Each structure stands twice: as structure tokens, then as C-alpha cells.
Coordinates of C-alpha atoms in Angstrom, one line a residue:
M1 CA 24.5 -5.1 -7.5
P2 CA 21.4 -2.8 -7.5
L3 CA 20.9 -3.7 -11.1
L4 CA 21.0 -7.5 -10.4
I5 CA 18.7 -7.1 -7.4
F6 CA 16.2 -5.1 -9.4
L7 CA 16.2 -7.6 -12.3
L8 CA 15.6 -10.5 -10.0
A9 CA 12.8 -8.7 -8.3
Y10 CA 11.3 -7.5 -11.6
V11 CA 11.2 -11.0 -13.1
A12 CA 9.7 -12.5 -10.0
R13 CA 7.2 -9.7 -9.6
R14 CA 5.9 -10.1 -13.2
R15 CA 5.2 -13.8 -12.5
L16 CA 3.4 -12.9 -9.3
D17 CA 1.3 -10.3 -11.2
A18 CA 0.4 -13.0 -13.8
M19 CA -1.0 -15.1 -10.9
G20 CA -2.6 -12.1 -9.1
R21 CA -0.6 -12.8 -6.0
F22 CA 1.1 -10.7 -3.3
D23 CA -1.0 -7.6 -3.3
M24 CA 0.3 -5.1 -0.7
D25 CA -2.7 -2.8 -0.7
P26 CA -4.5 -4.7 2.1
F27 CA -1.3 -4.4 4.2
F28 CA -1.0 -0.7 3.6
S29 CA -4.7 -0.2 4.3
S30 CA -4.5 -2.1 7.6
M31 CA -1.5 -0.2 8.8
F32 CA -3.1 3.2 8.0
K33 CA -6.2 2.3 9.8
R34 CA -4.2 1.5 12.9
V35 CA -2.5 4.9 13.0
A36 CA -5.4 7.0 11.6
P37 CA -7.5 8.8 14.3
D38 CA -11.2 8.1 14.4
S39 CA -12.2 11.8 14.0
G40 CA -12.7 13.3 10.6
D41 CA -10.3 16.2 11.4
D42 CA -7.2 14.2 10.6
N43 CA -4.6 16.0 8.4
G44 CA -2.7 12.8 7.5
A45 CA 0.4 13.7 9.6
A46 CA 0.4 10.3 11.2
G47 CA 0.6 8.6 7.8
V48 CA 3.4 10.7 6.6
F49 CA 5.3 10.1 9.9
L50 CA 4.7 6.3 9.4
V51 CA 6.1 6.0 5.9
A52 CA 8.9 8.5 6.7
F53 CA 9.9 6.6 9.8
A54 CA 10.0 3.3 7.8
G55 CA 12.1 4.8 5.1
L56 CA 14.5 6.6 7.4
G57 CA 14.9 3.4 9.5
L58 CA 15.9 1.4 6.5
I59 CA 18.3 4.1 5.4
V60 CA 20.0 4.1 8.8
L61 CA 20.0 0.3 8.8
E62 CA 21.6 0.1 5.4
W63 CA 24.2 2.7 6.3
T64 CA 25.1 0.9 9.5
V65 CA 25.5 -2.5 7.7
A66 CA 27.6 -0.9 4.9
S67 CA 29.8 0.9 7.4
R68 CA 30.7 -2.4 9.0
G69 CA 31.4 -4.1 5.6
W70 CA 28.4 -6.3 5.8
S71 CA 26.6 -4.9 2.7
V72 CA 25.9 -8.4 1.4
L73 CA 23.5 -8.9 4.3
S74 CA 21.3 -6.1 2.9
Y75 CA 20.9 -7.6 -0.5
P76 CA 18.2 -10.2 0.4
V77 CA 16.3 -7.4 2.3
D78 CA 16.4 -5.2 -0.8
L79 CA 15.2 -8.0 -3.0
F80 CA 12.3 -8.9 -0.8
L81 CA 11.2 -5.3 -0.3
L82 CA 11.4 -4.5 -4.0
L83 CA 9.3 -7.7 -4.6
V84 CA 6.5 -6.4 -2.4
L85 CA 6.7 -2.7 -3.3
M86 CA 6.4 -3.3 -7.0
G87 CA 3.5 -5.0 -8.8
I88 CA 0.0 -4.6 -10.2
P89 CA -1.8 -7.9 -9.2
G90 CA -5.2 -8.3 -10.8
W91 CA -4.6 -6.0 -13.7
Q92 CA -3.7 -8.7 -16.2
G93 CA -7.1 -10.3 -15.7
A94 CA -8.9 -7.0 -16.0
L95 CA -7.1 -6.2 -19.3
K96 CA -8.0 -9.6 -20.8
V97 CA -11.8 -9.4 -19.9
Y98 CA -11.9 -5.8 -21.0
G99 CA -10.4 -6.6 -24.4
D100 CA -12.7 -9.5 -24.8
A101 CA -15.8 -7.4 -23.9
W102 CA -14.7 -4.7 -26.4
L103 CA -14.2 -7.4 -29.1
R104 CA -17.8 -8.5 -28.5
G105 CA -19.0 -4.9 -28.7
D106 CA -20.3 -5.2 -25.2
M107 CA -19.2 -1.8 -23.9
Q108 CA -21.3 -2.0 -20.8
A109 CA -19.5 -5.2 -19.7
A110 CA -16.2 -3.6 -20.5
W111 CA -17.1 -0.7 -18.2
H112 CA -18.2 -3.0 -15.5
H113 CA -14.9 -4.9 -15.5
V114 CA -12.7 -1.8 -15.3
R115 CA -14.5 0.9 -13.4
D116 CA -13.1 -0.1 -10.0
Y117 CA -9.6 0.3 -11.3
L118 CA -10.2 4.0 -12.2
P119 CA -9.8 7.0 -9.9
P120 CA -13.0 7.7 -8.0
A121 CA -13.6 10.9 -10.0
E122 CA -13.7 9.0 -13.2
R123 CA -16.1 6.2 -12.2
G124 CA -19.3 8.0 -13.3
Q125 CA -21.8 6.2 -15.5
G126 CA -22.8 7.0 -19.0
V127 CA -19.4 7.6 -20.5
S128 CA -18.8 6.9 -24.2
P129 CA -16.5 4.0 -25.3
D130 CA -13.9 6.6 -26.4
A131 CA -13.8 8.3 -23.0
M132 CA -13.9 5.0 -21.1
H133 CA -10.9 3.7 -23.0
L134 CA -8.9 6.8 -22.7
S135 CA -9.5 6.9 -19.0
F136 CA -8.6 3.3 -18.5
S137 CA -5.5 3.6 -20.7
S138 CA -4.3 6.6 -18.8
Q139 CA -4.9 4.8 -15.5
L140 CA -2.9 1.8 -16.8
L141 CA 0.0 4.0 -17.7
T142 CA -0.1 5.8 -14.3
V143 CA -0.4 2.7 -12.2
V144 CA 2.5 0.8 -14.0
F145 CA 4.6 4.0 -13.6
E146 CA 3.9 4.3 -9.9
R147 CA 4.3 0.6 -9.1
Y148 CA 7.4 -0.1 -11.2
F149 CA 9.2 2.8 -12.7
L150 CA 8.8 5.2 -9.7
V151 CA 10.0 2.6 -7.3
V152 CA 13.1 1.6 -9.2
F153 CA 14.0 5.2 -9.9
W154 CA 14.1 6.1 -6.3
Y155 CA 15.7 2.8 -5.3
V156 CA 18.6 3.6 -7.7
I157 CA 18.8 7.2 -6.5
G158 CA 18.6 6.6 -2.7
G159 CA 18.4 3.0 -1.9
I160 CA 15.6 0.8 -0.5
G161 CA 14.7 3.3 2.2
L162 CA 13.8 6.0 -0.2
A163 CA 11.9 3.5 -2.4
V164 CA 9.8 2.5 0.6
F165 CA 9.0 6.1 1.4
V166 CA 7.9 6.9 -2.1
R167 CA 5.8 3.8 -2.4
G168 CA 4.3 4.6 0.9
V169 CA 3.3 8.1 -0.2
V170 CA 1.5 6.6 -3.2
A171 CA -0.3 4.2 -0.9
L172 CA -1.3 7.2 1.4
R173 CA -2.9 8.9 -1.6
D174 CA -4.9 5.8 -2.6
L175 CA -5.7 4.1 0.7
W176 CA -5.7 6.6 3.6
P177 CA -8.9 5.9 5.6
Q178 CA -10.3 9.5 5.3
P179 CA -11.0 10.1 1.6
A180 CA -11.1 13.9 2.2
V181 CA -7.4 13.7 3.3
R182 CA -6.1 11.7 0.3
D183 CA -6.1 14.7 -2.0
R184 CA -3.5 16.3 0.3
F185 CA -1.1 13.5 -0.5
S186 CA -1.5 14.0 -4.2
L187 CA 0.9 17.0 -4.2
L188 CA 3.5 14.9 -2.5
V189 CA 3.1 12.2 -5.1
E190 CA 3.5 14.7 -7.9
I191 CA 6.7 16.0 -6.3
V192 CA 8.4 12.6 -6.1
A193 CA 7.0 11.7 -9.6
W194 CA 8.0 14.9 -11.4
L195 CA 11.4 13.8 -12.7
P196 CA 10.9 10.1 -13.2
A197 CA 7.6 10.7 -15.1
R198 CA 9.4 12.9 -17.5
L199 CA 12.2 10.4 -17.8
L200 CA 9.7 7.7 -18.6
S201 CA 8.0 10.0 -21.2
F202 CA 11.4 10.4 -22.9
S203 CA 11.8 6.6 -22.7
F204 CA 8.6 6.3 -24.6
G205 CA 10.1 8.3 -27.4
L206 CA 13.2 6.1 -27.4
A207 CA 11.2 2.9 -27.3
G208 CA 8.6 4.1 -29.9
D209 CA 8.1 6.8 -32.5
F210 CA 10.8 9.3 -31.5
P211 CA 10.0 11.9 -34.2
G212 CA 6.4 11.7 -33.1
W213 CA 7.4 12.2 -29.5
L214 CA 9.6 15.2 -30.4
K215 CA 6.6 16.7 -32.2
E216 CA 4.0 16.3 -29.4
G217 CA 5.2 14.4 -26.3
R218 CA 8.0 16.7 -25.3
R219 CA 5.7 19.7 -25.2
Y220 CA 4.1 18.5 -21.9
A221 CA 7.4 16.9 -20.6
F222 CA 9.0 20.4 -20.5
M223 CA 6.0 22.1 -18.8
P224 CA 6.9 22.1 -15.1
S225 CA 3.3 22.5 -13.8
V226 CA 1.8 19.6 -15.8
N227 CA 1.0 16.5 -13.7
A228 CA 2.5 13.1 -14.2
R229 CA -0.6 11.5 -15.5
T230 CA -0.8 14.1 -18.4
V231 CA 2.9 13.8 -19.1
L232 CA 2.7 10.0 -19.4
F233 CA -0.4 9.9 -21.5
S234 CA 0.9 12.6 -23.9
G235 CA 4.3 10.9 -24.2
A236 CA 2.7 7.5 -24.9
N237 CA 0.2 8.9 -27.3
S238 CA 2.9 10.6 -29.3
A239 CA 5.2 7.6 -29.3
L240 CA 2.6 5.0 -30.4
T241 CA 1.8 4.5 -34.0
G242 CA -1.5 3.4 -35.5
Y243 CA -3.5 5.8 -33.4
A244 CA -3.5 3.4 -30.5
L245 CA -4.6 6.2 -28.1
N246 CA -6.7 8.1 -30.5
P247 CA -10.0 6.2 -30.8
K248 CA -11.8 8.7 -32.9
R249 CA -9.1 8.9 -35.5
F250 CA -8.8 5.1 -35.6
A251 CA -12.6 4.7 -36.0
S252 CA -12.6 7.1 -39.0
L253 CA -9.7 5.3 -40.7
H254 CA -10.5 1.7 -39.8
P255 CA -14.3 1.5 -39.1
D256 CA -14.3 -2.3 -39.9
E257 CA -11.7 -2.9 -37.2
W258 CA -13.3 -0.8 -34.5
L259 CA -14.2 -3.8 -32.2
E260 CA -10.5 -4.8 -32.2
F261 CA -9.4 -1.3 -31.1
G262 CA -9.7 -1.9 -27.3
G263 CA -7.5 -5.0 -27.1
R264 CA -5.1 -3.8 -29.8
S265 CA -4.6 -0.4 -28.0
L266 CA -3.9 -2.0 -24.6
N267 CA -1.4 -4.4 -26.2
A268 CA 0.4 -1.5 -27.8
I269 CA 0.5 0.3 -24.4
R270 CA 1.9 -2.8 -22.7
D271 CA 4.5 -3.3 -25.4
L272 CA 5.6 0.3 -25.1
L273 CA 5.9 0.0 -21.3
N274 CA 7.9 -3.2 -21.7
R275 CA 10.3 -1.7 -24.2
S276 CA 10.7 1.4 -22.0
M277 CA 11.7 -0.8 -19.1
V278 CA 14.3 -2.3 -21.4
V279 CA 15.6 1.2 -22.0
W280 CA 15.8 1.8 -18.3
V281 CA 17.7 -1.5 -17.7
C282 CA 20.1 -0.6 -20.5
L283 CA 20.7 2.8 -18.8
L284 CA 21.3 1.2 -15.5
A285 CA 23.8 -1.2 -17.1
L286 CA 25.6 1.8 -18.6
L287 CA 25.8 3.4 -15.1
V288 CA 27.2 0.2 -13.7
I289 CA 29.8 0.0 -16.4
A290 CA 30.7 3.6 -15.7
G291 CA 31.2 2.8 -12.1
W292 CA 28.4 5.1 -10.9
L293 CA 26.3 2.3 -9.3

């Protein structure tokens, strides 16, 4: 049943993303502002307690319902919560206008359209087209991982309560009112993302150029201290053909097609992510057939 619930939520969530609807960030931001103290000395404990309480409450609720033989009542709840936990509304529009600006050769417009989607540390001005594209591509990989693959991984492992907790931790890192405190949540995100990020990197190899992934991508995947962002970018870069994440190499080999690089690269990344999700769905189906789910 978890596989069916996830598939229904995934299909519906993709349609909502295409329409730019159902963004949960304002909800998370509002909740965090309610529990965050006004002083600048906050250590974020209230935020961790909030998401932990929500996750634990759902775990207890699901256990209670299951123990009474009413598991069917939890399915609509799981479906709704997965629907709101997943998703990247607004990104499809940004990808389109970015690719169009790149095709026109208007790199300033391309930067203007995507800078707000980048991490604060990477929003500086005066970056080269190469650096801009690699930063945006890396952010796309990371956001899709955190909003889709990370949620489904922990949903399968520990149920909807654990998925809510993990998604809440990511929201704490991105939306906690005191920016100075957000970095403290980054370590917690890296902990919950360590295994699923490496599993997704391996999926890139299965869904793309597996010999290429074995040559380069696995090197970072097997380094325990490397963060999820680096693991994902390295895995995608090694699994993609045509130098989709190597702008300098692409420019040297195909100078006449340089203006097409931005849109072509993003399409290659999206296709790789979609194929990797198919790999995950197939793996879940095998677990269901084996009776493990």
C-alpha cells in the first residue's frame, strides 16, 4: 500500500508543480515565526521540538490505528501529507525562462531569473555563465532530492511521521526566522540525507551512464564526510553524457551550440531525475513483491 499511496501523491504533486500550486514554505515559515523567540540568542531548540513533536505524534497515531485494525483510515492521511510535503512549485517556470534567456545569450536575465532560487552564499553578482549554470544545476539536483527522494525514502523506512520530521528539518534549515541559526540545522539535514543521497547517486548510474558513474561518481559516494550536494552533483555529472554538466568542455567541443547549452543541460538533468525516480519505483515494487512492504 505505501507504493500505491506514493505513486498517487507523486502524480498529483507533479501536476501541482506544473501549476505552481500548493507551496508549503509559507506555512512552515509562519509556524516557525510563532515558536521562535524574539531575541537573537535562539538556538533553534523550539523548532526541533516542533517538528519532532509533529513526527512523533503521527507515529503514535498510526501505531494506535494499526493496532486496532483500522490501518485503512491512515491511508488518506498519508496521501494528503505526502502531497504537501513533496513538491517544488515555481521551479518549472524558472527553468523555462532561464533556458530561454540562455538561448538568447542574455546571461544577465538568466541570472536575474534564478538568483533567488540559489543558496544565499551563492547569490553574489558578477559570476561567469559557467559558474552560474553549475550553481543553479547543483541547486536543482539538491532541491528535487530534498523535496521528493528524501521524503519518499523516509516514508518507506519509517512511515509518514518520519517523513514529516525529515521534511521539517529541511524547512528549519531554509526558513527558520534567525538566519544565524539555520546553519546549525544543516548538520541535521546532512545526517538524514547521508544514505538516501548516496542511494540516489547510485540510481543516477543505473539510469544513465553506469560505466561513467563507476569511474567518477562512486568516488564521492563512498567518502563518508562529503556532503549530499557534492555527492549528487558528482553522481549526476558522471552519469550524464554529452558534457551536460561540464560547460567548459562542451564549449570547446561545440562552440556553435553554446547558446543551447543551458536549456539542453537542464533537460538532461530533469530526464535523469525522472529516470532515477522510475528506478526507485521499481525497487519499491520489488520490495512489495518480496513482502517487505
